[in-house]
């Protein structure tokens, strides 16, 4: 989601559900490995459990495709590659299981999430122009052709690895848009989406790894060495729309730091359970501090973000910031090296 807003303290902030810059240039991310299994909080999901059913044809204007149902998704696609369709269904159902584990208070739903997957750029661009109105140019600028609009995911297949990685990333935004009553802080939502960019495909299981992300780790190292890491409190207040006109290094630093923060929240023993409590509160709307309502208005309160986190996760803000800084440096360090002091 590419967010846009005019930020003013003590006022609501609005942003559009446009495609994030995080979905641009994902090629090169570690998306397949037969070795990465059993990461904390990311249990393998058996591919043998995933089934999909062809339920008929689908037509939009003169474009004809198929409609396919899985347990949690309705896929509208012009793809003809059955093996690719099966892999997409497996990745998304596996990701959905992990999304749900982030907020287990969300009740099961029979409403399936829509996925529009086009075989060609022409089909995708026509659909995008027709359905996104004045925001079409922003969506068309996404090089990998994948974005979430409210609770819909739309993409075309430039190449398989980019499409599957983008789908897993944007699927988190889609899940939150459908199921959460109140808004998450935008930086945390972006970071959570990025924790689904790396996964491994084995013969029987798909496993997501929130602690490994080649692109984000490289960007962290660049920001550390270049001394342009964004301070935590600033990081939490800004969003992707604030950085649209800034240089690529700062944009990459933002997404990398958001990923590092979300990775820490999902894995750190001191914050893992409070984080789930926070997610449940945002999902159910059972909170006395609302960052914003998830009512389609896309408004949120910047000055409520820190109190919201302090209430659920970080009553000791100095300790929380110290843990975050440590996580940034550890995640930026290759596995065969020791983190430098900071």
JSON list of N, CA and C in Angstrom, two decimals, residues 160-222:
[
{"chain": "A", "resi": 160, "resn": "UNK", "atom": "N", "xyz": [7.75, -15.41, -11.86]},
{"chain": "A", "resi": 160, "resn": "UNK", "atom": "CA", "xyz": [7.10, -16.14, -10.78]},
{"chain": "A", "resi": 160, "resn": "UNK", "atom": "C", "xyz": [7.59, -15.72, -9.40]},
{"chain": "A", "resi": 161, "resn": "UNK", "atom": "N", "xyz": [8.88, -15.58, -9.22]},
{"chain": "A", "resi": 161, "resn": "UNK", "atom": "CA", "xyz": [9.40, -15.30, -7.88]},
{"chain": "A", "resi": 161, "resn": "UNK", "atom": "C", "xyz": [8.92, -13.95, -7.37]},
{"chain": "A", "resi": 162, "resn": "UNK", "atom": "N", "xyz": [8.94, -12.92, -8.24]},
{"chain": "A", "resi": 162, "resn": "UNK", "atom": "CA", "xyz": [8.46, -11.61, -7.83]},
{"chain": "A", "resi": 162, "resn": "UNK", "atom": "C", "xyz": [6.97, -11.65, -7.50]},
{"chain": "A", "resi": 163, "resn": "UNK", "atom": "N", "xyz": [6.20, -12.35, -8.33]},
{"chain": "A", "resi": 163, "resn": "UNK", "atom": "CA", "xyz": [4.76, -12.40, -8.11]},
{"chain": "A", "resi": 163, "resn": "UNK", "atom": "C", "xyz": [4.42, -13.07, -6.79]},
{"chain": "A", "resi": 164, "resn": "UNK", "atom": "N", "xyz": [5.05, -14.19, -6.50]},
{"chain": "A", "resi": 164, "resn": "UNK", "atom": "CA", "xyz": [4.73, -14.91, -5.27]},
{"chain": "A", "resi": 164, "resn": "UNK", "atom": "C", "xyz": [5.18, -14.13, -4.03]},
{"chain": "A", "resi": 165, "resn": "UNK", "atom": "N", "xyz": [6.36, -13.51, -4.11]},
{"chain": "A", "resi": 165, "resn": "UNK", "atom": "CA", "xyz": [6.84, -12.72, -2.98]},
{"chain": "A", "resi": 165, "resn": "UNK", "atom": "C", "xyz": [5.95, -11.50, -2.75]},
{"chain": "A", "resi": 166, "resn": "UNK", "atom": "N", "xyz": [5.57, -10.82, -3.83]},
{"chain": "A", "resi": 166, "resn": "UNK", "atom": "CA", "xyz": [4.69, -9.66, -3.72]},
{"chain": "A", "resi": 166, "resn": "UNK", "atom": "C", "xyz": [3.33, -10.07, -3.17]},
{"chain": "A", "resi": 167, "resn": "UNK", "atom": "N", "xyz": [2.82, -11.21, -3.61]},
{"chain": "A", "resi": 167, "resn": "UNK", "atom": "CA", "xyz": [1.52, -11.68, -3.12]},
{"chain": "A", "resi": 167, "resn": "UNK", "atom": "C", "xyz": [1.55, -11.93, -1.63]},
{"chain": "A", "resi": 168, "resn": "UNK", "atom": "N", "xyz": [2.61, -12.55, -1.14]},
{"chain": "A", "resi": 168, "resn": "UNK", "atom": "CA", "xyz": [2.71, -12.82, 0.31]},
{"chain": "A", "resi": 168, "resn": "UNK", "atom": "C", "xyz": [2.82, -11.52, 1.10]},
{"chain": "A", "resi": 169, "resn": "UNK", "atom": "N", "xyz": [3.57, -10.55, 0.56]},
{"chain": "A", "resi": 169, "resn": "UNK", "atom": "CA", "xyz": [3.69, -9.23, 1.21]},
{"chain": "A", "resi": 169, "resn": "UNK", "atom": "C", "xyz": [2.35, -8.50, 1.23]},
{"chain": "A", "resi": 170, "resn": "UNK", "atom": "N", "xyz": [1.76, -8.34, 0.06]},
{"chain": "A", "resi": 170, "resn": "UNK", "atom": "CA", "xyz": [0.52, -7.58, -0.03]},
{"chain": "A", "resi": 170, "resn": "UNK", "atom": "C", "xyz": [-0.65, -8.32, 0.62]},
{"chain": "A", "resi": 171, "resn": "UNK", "atom": "N", "xyz": [-0.54, -9.64, 0.73]},
{"chain": "A", "resi": 171, "resn": "UNK", "atom": "CA", "xyz": [-1.58, -10.41, 1.39]},
{"chain": "A", "resi": 171, "resn": "UNK", "atom": "C", "xyz": [-1.77, -10.01, 2.84]},
{"chain": "A", "resi": 172, "resn": "UNK", "atom": "N", "xyz": [-0.69, -9.59, 3.50]},
{"chain": "A", "resi": 172, "resn": "UNK", "atom": "CA", "xyz": [-0.82, -9.12, 4.89]},
{"chain": "A", "resi": 172, "resn": "UNK", "atom": "C", "xyz": [-1.66, -7.85, 4.93]},
{"chain": "A", "resi": 173, "resn": "UNK", "atom": "N", "xyz": [-1.42, -6.90, 4.03]},
{"chain": "A", "resi": 173, "resn": "UNK", "atom": "CA", "xyz": [-2.24, -5.69, 3.96]},
{"chain": "A", "resi": 173, "resn": "UNK", "atom": "C", "xyz": [-3.70, -6.05, 3.69]},
{"chain": "A", "resi": 174, "resn": "UNK", "atom": "N", "xyz": [-3.91, -6.98, 2.78]},
{"chain": "A", "resi": 174, "resn": "UNK", "atom": "CA", "xyz": [-5.25, -7.43, 2.43]},
{"chain": "A", "resi": 174, "resn": "UNK", "atom": "C", "xyz": [-5.96, -8.03, 3.64]},
{"chain": "A", "resi": 175, "resn": "UNK", "atom": "N", "xyz": [-5.25, -8.85, 4.39]},
{"chain": "A", "resi": 175, "resn": "UNK", "atom": "CA", "xyz": [-5.81, -9.49, 5.57]},
{"chain": "A", "resi": 175, "resn": "UNK", "atom": "C", "xyz": [-6.19, -8.46, 6.62]},
{"chain": "A", "resi": 176, "resn": "UNK", "atom": "N", "xyz": [-5.32, -7.49, 6.87]},
{"chain": "A", "resi": 176, "resn": "UNK", "atom": "CA", "xyz": [-5.59, -6.45, 7.85]},
{"chain": "A", "resi": 176, "resn": "UNK", "atom": "C", "xyz": [-6.80, -5.61, 7.41]},
{"chain": "A", "resi": 177, "resn": "UNK", "atom": "N", "xyz": [-6.85, -5.25, 6.13]},
{"chain": "A", "resi": 177, "resn": "UNK", "atom": "CA", "xyz": [-7.96, -4.45, 5.64]},
{"chain": "A", "resi": 177, "resn": "UNK", "atom": "C", "xyz": [-9.29, -5.16, 5.83]},
{"chain": "A", "resi": 178, "resn": "UNK", "atom": "N", "xyz": [-9.31, -6.45, 5.65]},
{"chain": "A", "resi": 178, "resn": "UNK", "atom": "CA", "xyz": [-10.55, -7.22, 5.79]},
{"chain": "A", "resi": 178, "resn": "UNK", "atom": "C", "xyz": [-10.95, -7.43, 7.25]},
{"chain": "A", "resi": 179, "resn": "UNK", "atom": "N", "xyz": [-10.00, -7.74, 8.12]},
{"chain": "A", "resi": 179, "resn": "UNK", "atom": "CA", "xyz": [-10.35, -8.28, 9.42]},
{"chain": "A", "resi": 179, "resn": "UNK", "atom": "C", "xyz": [-10.15, -7.33, 10.61]},
{"chain": "A", "resi": 180, "resn": "UNK", "atom": "N", "xyz": [-9.38, -6.27, 10.48]},
{"chain": "A", "resi": 180, "resn": "UNK", "atom": "CA", "xyz": [-9.08, -5.42, 11.63]},
{"chain": "A", "resi": 180, "resn": "UNK", "atom": "C", "xyz": [-10.10, -4.30, 11.76]},
{"chain": "A", "resi": 181, "resn": "UNK", "atom": "N", "xyz": [-10.57, -4.08, 13.00]},
{"chain": "A", "resi": 181, "resn": "UNK", "atom": "CA", "xyz": [-11.52, -3.01, 13.27]},
{"chain": "A", "resi": 181, "resn": "UNK", "atom": "C", "xyz": [-10.84, -1.65, 13.37]},
{"chain": "A", "resi": 182, "resn": "UNK", "atom": "N", "xyz": [-9.59, -1.63, 13.86]},
{"chain": "A", "resi": 182, "resn": "UNK", "atom": "CA", "xyz": [-8.86, -0.37, 13.98]},
{"chain": "A", "resi": 182, "resn": "UNK", "atom": "C", "xyz": [-7.53, -0.48, 13.25]},
{"chain": "A", "resi": 183, "resn": "UNK", "atom": "N", "xyz": [-6.95, 0.68, 12.94]},
{"chain": "A", "resi": 183, "resn": "UNK", "atom": "CA", "xyz": [-5.72, 0.71, 12.16]},
{"chain": "A", "resi": 183, "resn": "UNK", "atom": "C", "xyz": [-4.52, 0.30, 12.99]},
{"chain": "A", "resi": 184, "resn": "UNK", "atom": "N", "xyz": [-3.59, -0.36, 12.36]},
{"chain": "A", "resi": 184, "resn": "UNK", "atom": "CA", "xyz": [-2.26, -0.54, 12.93]},
{"chain": "A", "resi": 184, "resn": "UNK", "atom": "C", "xyz": [-1.41, 0.68, 12.59]},
{"chain": "A", "resi": 185, "resn": "UNK", "atom": "N", "xyz": [-0.41, 1.01, 13.41]},
{"chain": "A", "resi": 185, "resn": "UNK", "atom": "CA", "xyz": [0.54, 2.04, 12.98]},
{"chain": "A", "resi": 185, "resn": "UNK", "atom": "C", "xyz": [1.11, 1.65, 11.61]},
{"chain": "A", "resi": 186, "resn": "UNK", "atom": "N", "xyz": [1.10, 2.56, 10.63]},
{"chain": "A", "resi": 186, "resn": "UNK", "atom": "CA", "xyz": [1.51, 2.19, 9.27]},
{"chain": "A", "resi": 186, "resn": "UNK", "atom": "C", "xyz": [2.88, 1.54, 9.17]},
{"chain": "A", "resi": 187, "resn": "UNK", "atom": "N", "xyz": [3.84, 2.02, 9.95]},
{"chain": "A", "resi": 187, "resn": "UNK", "atom": "CA", "xyz": [5.18, 1.44, 9.88]},
{"chain": "A", "resi": 187, "resn": "UNK", "atom": "C", "xyz": [5.19, -0.01, 10.35]},
{"chain": "A", "resi": 188, "resn": "UNK", "atom": "N", "xyz": [4.40, -0.31, 11.37]},
{"chain": "A", "resi": 188, "resn": "UNK", "atom": "CA", "xyz": [4.34, -1.69, 11.85]},
{"chain": "A", "resi": 188, "resn": "UNK", "atom": "C", "xyz": [3.66, -2.58, 10.82]},
{"chain": "A", "resi": 189, "resn": "UNK", "atom": "N", "xyz": [2.59, -2.08, 10.19]},
{"chain": "A", "resi": 189, "resn": "UNK", "atom": "CA", "xyz": [1.93, -2.89, 9.15]},
{"chain": "A", "resi": 189, "resn": "UNK", "atom": "C", "xyz": [2.87, -3.13, 7.98]},
{"chain": "A", "resi": 190, "resn": "UNK", "atom": "N", "xyz": [3.60, -2.10, 7.56]},
{"chain": "A", "resi": 190, "resn": "UNK", "atom": "CA", "xyz": [4.55, -2.30, 6.46]},
{"chain": "A", "resi": 190, "resn": "UNK", "atom": "C", "xyz": [5.63, -3.31, 6.85]},
{"chain": "A", "resi": 191, "resn": "UNK", "atom": "N", "xyz": [6.12, -3.18, 8.07]},
{"chain": "A", "resi": 191, "resn": "UNK", "atom": "CA", "xyz": [7.16, -4.10, 8.52]},
{"chain": "A", "resi": 191, "resn": "UNK", "atom": "C", "xyz": [6.66, -5.53, 8.58]},
{"chain": "A", "resi": 192, "resn": "UNK", "atom": "N", "xyz": [5.44, -5.72, 9.06]},
{"chain": "A", "resi": 192, "resn": "UNK", "atom": "CA", "xyz": [4.87, -7.07, 9.12]},
{"chain": "A", "resi": 192, "resn": "UNK", "atom": "C", "xyz": [4.74, -7.66, 7.72]},
{"chain": "A", "resi": 193, "resn": "UNK", "atom": "N", "xyz": [4.28, -6.85, 6.77]},
{"chain": "A", "resi": 193, "resn": "UNK", "atom": "CA", "xyz": [4.18, -7.34, 5.39]},
{"chain": "A", "resi": 193, "resn": "UNK", "atom": "C", "xyz": [5.55, -7.79, 4.88]},
{"chain": "A", "resi": 194, "resn": "UNK", "atom": "N", "xyz": [6.59, -7.05, 5.23]},
{"chain": "A", "resi": 194, "resn": "UNK", "atom": "CA", "xyz": [7.93, -7.39, 4.77]},
{"chain": "A", "resi": 194, "resn": "UNK", "atom": "C", "xyz": [8.45, -8.68, 5.40]},
{"chain": "A", "resi": 195, "resn": "UNK", "atom": "N", "xyz": [7.93, -9.05, 6.57]},
{"chain": "A", "resi": 195, "resn": "UNK", "atom": "CA", "xyz": [8.38, -10.31, 7.19]},
{"chain": "A", "resi": 195, "resn": "UNK", "atom": "C", "xyz": [7.85, -11.53, 6.45]},
{"chain": "A", "resi": 196, "resn": "UNK", "atom": "N", "xyz": [7.00, -11.32, 5.46]},
{"chain": "A", "resi": 196, "resn": "UNK", "atom": "CA", "xyz": [6.50, -12.44, 4.65]},
{"chain": "A", "resi": 196, "resn": "UNK", "atom": "C", "xyz": [7.17, -12.50, 3.27]},
{"chain": "A", "resi": 197, "resn": "UNK", "atom": "N", "xyz": [8.21, -11.72, 3.08]},
{"chain": "A", "resi": 197, "resn": "UNK", "atom": "CA", "xyz": [8.88, -11.69, 1.78]},
{"chain": "A", "resi": 197, "resn": "UNK", "atom": "C", "xyz": [9.86, -12.84, 1.59]},
{"chain": "A", "resi": 198, "resn": "UNK", "atom": "N", "xyz": [10.24, -13.51, 2.65]},
{"chain": "A", "resi": 198, "resn": "UNK", "atom": "CA", "xyz": [11.19, -14.62, 2.55]},
{"chain": "A", "resi": 198, "resn": "UNK", "atom": "C", "xyz": [10.51, -15.88, 3.03]},
{"chain": "A", "resi": 199, "resn": "UNK", "atom": "N", "xyz": [10.49, -16.89, 2.18]},
{"chain": "A", "resi": 199, "resn": "UNK", "atom": "CA", "xyz": [9.92, -18.16, 2.57]},
{"chain": "A", "resi": 199, "resn": "UNK", "atom": "C", "xyz": [10.65, -19.29, 1.87]},
{"chain": "A", "resi": 200, "resn": "UNK", "atom": "N", "xyz": [10.49, -20.48, 2.41]},
{"chain": "A", "resi": 200, "resn": "UNK", "atom": "CA", "xyz": [11.13, -21.63, 1.82]},
{"chain": "A", "resi": 200, "resn": "UNK", "atom": "C", "xyz": [10.08, -22.63, 1.37]},
{"chain": "A", "resi": 201, "resn": "UNK", "atom": "N", "xyz": [10.35, -23.30, 0.27]},
{"chain": "A", "resi": 201, "resn": "UNK", "atom": "CA", "xyz": [9.44, -24.29, -0.27]},
{"chain": "A", "resi": 201, "resn": "UNK", "atom": "C", "xyz": [10.11, -25.65, -0.21]},
{"chain": "A", "resi": 202, "resn": "UNK", "atom": "N", "xyz": [9.57, -26.53, 0.60]},
{"chain": "A", "resi": 202, "resn": "UNK", "atom": "CA", "xyz": [10.05, -27.90, 0.66]},
{"chain": "A", "resi": 202, "resn": "UNK", "atom": "C", "xyz": [9.08, -28.83, -0.03]},
{"chain": "A", "resi": 203, "resn": "UNK", "atom": "N", "xyz": [9.36, -30.09, 0.01]},
{"chain": "A", "resi": 203, "resn": "UNK", "atom": "CA", "xyz": [8.49, -31.06, -0.66]},
{"chain": "A", "resi": 203, "resn": "UNK", "atom": "C", "xyz": [7.10, -31.08, -0.03]},
{"chain": "A", "resi": 204, "resn": "UNK", "atom": "N", "xyz": [7.05, -30.91, 1.30]},
{"chain": "A", "resi": 204, "resn": "UNK", "atom": "CA", "xyz": [5.79, -31.01, 2.01]},
{"chain": "A", "resi": 204, "resn": "UNK", "atom": "C", "xyz": [5.36, -29.73, 2.70]},
{"chain": "A", "resi": 205, "resn": "UNK", "atom": "N", "xyz": [6.28, -28.77, 2.90]},
{"chain": "A", "resi": 205, "resn": "UNK", "atom": "CA", "xyz": [5.94, -27.60, 3.71]},
{"chain": "A", "resi": 205, "resn": "UNK", "atom": "C", "xyz": [6.42, -26.31, 3.06]},
{"chain": "A", "resi": 206, "resn": "UNK", "atom": "N", "xyz": [5.74, -25.22, 3.40]},
{"chain": "A", "resi": 206, "resn": "UNK", "atom": "CA", "xyz": [6.17, -23.87, 3.10]},
{"chain": "A", "resi": 206, "resn": "UNK", "atom": "C", "xyz": [6.39, -23.17, 4.43]},
{"chain": "A", "resi": 207, "resn": "UNK", "atom": "N", "xyz": [7.56, -22.57, 4.60]},
{"chain": "A", "resi": 207, "resn": "UNK", "atom": "CA", "xyz": [7.93, -21.93, 5.87]},
{"chain": "A", "resi": 207, "resn": "UNK", "atom": "C", "xyz": [8.33, -20.49, 5.62]},
{"chain": "A", "resi": 208, "resn": "UNK", "atom": "N", "xyz": [7.77, -19.56, 6.39]},
{"chain": "A", "resi": 208, "resn": "UNK", "atom": "CA", "xyz": [8.12, -18.15, 6.30]},
{"chain": "A", "resi": 208, "resn": "UNK", "atom": "C", "xyz": [9.15, -17.82, 7.37]},
{"chain": "A", "resi": 209, "resn": "UNK", "atom": "N", "xyz": [10.12, -16.99, 6.99]},
{"chain": "A", "resi": 209, "resn": "UNK", "atom": "CA", "xyz": [11.23, -16.65, 7.88]},
{"chain": "A", "resi": 209, "resn": "UNK", "atom": "C", "xyz": [11.26, -15.14, 8.11]},
{"chain": "A", "resi": 210, "resn": "UNK", "atom": "N", "xyz": [10.77, -14.65, 9.25]},
{"chain": "A", "resi": 210, "resn": "UNK", "atom": "CA", "xyz": [10.77, -13.20, 9.50]},
{"chain": "A", "resi": 210, "resn": "UNK", "atom": "C", "xyz": [12.12, -12.62, 9.84]},
{"chain": "A", "resi": 211, "resn": "UNK", "atom": "N", "xyz": [13.14, -13.48, 10.01]},
{"chain": "A", "resi": 211, "resn": "UNK", "atom": "CA", "xyz": [14.45, -12.99, 10.44]},
{"chain": "A", "resi": 211, "resn": "UNK", "atom": "C", "xyz": [15.47, -12.96, 9.30]},
{"chain": "A", "resi": 212, "resn": "UNK", "atom": "N", "xyz": [15.05, -13.32, 8.09]},
{"chain": "A", "resi": 212, "resn": "UNK", "atom": "CA", "xyz": [15.96, -13.32, 6.95]},
{"chain": "A", "resi": 212, "resn": "UNK", "atom": "C", "xyz": [15.31, -12.58, 5.79]},
{"chain": "A", "resi": 213, "resn": "UNK", "atom": "N", "xyz": [16.00, -11.58, 5.25]},
{"chain": "A", "resi": 213, "resn": "UNK", "atom": "CA", "xyz": [15.50, -10.83, 4.12]},
{"chain": "A", "resi": 213, "resn": "UNK", "atom": "C", "xyz": [16.69, -10.11, 3.48]},
{"chain": "A", "resi": 214, "resn": "UNK", "atom": "N", "xyz": [17.21, -10.67, 2.43]},
{"chain": "A", "resi": 214, "resn": "UNK", "atom": "CA", "xyz": [18.46, -10.19, 1.83]},
{"chain": "A", "resi": 214, "resn": "UNK", "atom": "C", "xyz": [18.39, -8.71, 1.50]},
{"chain": "A", "resi": 215, "resn": "UNK", "atom": "N", "xyz": [17.31, -8.31, 0.86]},
{"chain": "A", "resi": 215, "resn": "UNK", "atom": "CA", "xyz": [17.21, -6.90, 0.45]},
{"chain": "A", "resi": 215, "resn": "UNK", "atom": "C", "xyz": [17.15, -5.98, 1.66]},
{"chain": "A", "resi": 216, "resn": "UNK", "atom": "N", "xyz": [16.33, -6.31, 2.64]},
{"chain": "A", "resi": 216, "resn": "UNK", "atom": "CA", "xyz": [16.18, -5.44, 3.81]},
{"chain": "A", "resi": 216, "resn": "UNK", "atom": "C", "xyz": [17.46, -5.42, 4.65]},
{"chain": "A", "resi": 217, "resn": "UNK", "atom": "N", "xyz": [18.12, -6.55, 4.77]},
{"chain": "A", "resi": 217, "resn": "UNK", "atom": "CA", "xyz": [19.36, -6.60, 5.54]},
{"chain": "A", "resi": 217, "resn": "UNK", "atom": "C", "xyz": [20.45, -5.77, 4.87]},
{"chain": "A", "resi": 218, "resn": "UNK", "atom": "N", "xyz": [20.51, -5.84, 3.55]},
{"chain": "A", "resi": 218, "resn": "UNK", "atom": "CA", "xyz": [21.48, -5.03, 2.83]},
{"chain": "A", "resi": 218, "resn": "UNK", "atom": "C", "xyz": [21.20, -3.54, 3.02]},
{"chain": "A", "resi": 219, "resn": "UNK", "atom": "N", "xyz": [19.93, -3.15, 2.99]},
{"chain": "A", "resi": 219, "resn": "UNK", "atom": "CA", "xyz": [19.58, -1.74, 3.18]},
{"chain": "A", "resi": 219, "resn": "UNK", "atom": "C", "xyz": [19.90, -1.27, 4.60]},
{"chain": "A", "resi": 220, "resn": "UNK", "atom": "N", "xyz": [19.73, -2.16, 5.59]},
{"chain": "A", "resi": 220, "resn": "UNK", "atom": "CA", "xyz": [20.12, -1.81, 6.95]},
{"chain": "A", "resi": 220, "resn": "UNK", "atom": "C", "xyz": [21.61, -1.53, 7.04]},
{"chain": "A", "resi": 221, "resn": "UNK", "atom": "N", "xyz": [22.40, -2.40, 6.44]},
{"chain": "A", "resi": 221, "resn": "UNK", "atom": "CA", "xyz": [23.86, -2.20, 6.47]},
{"chain": "A", "resi": 221, "resn": "UNK", "atom": "C", "xyz": [24.24, -0.88, 5.81]},
{"chain": "A", "resi": 222, "resn": "UNK", "atom": "N", "xyz": [23.60, -0.56, 4.69]},
{"chain": "A", "resi": 222, "resn": "UNK", "atom": "CA", "xyz": [23.90, 0.70, 4.00]},
{"chain": "A", "resi": 222, "resn": "UNK", "atom": "C", "xyz": [23.53, 1.89, 4.87]}
]
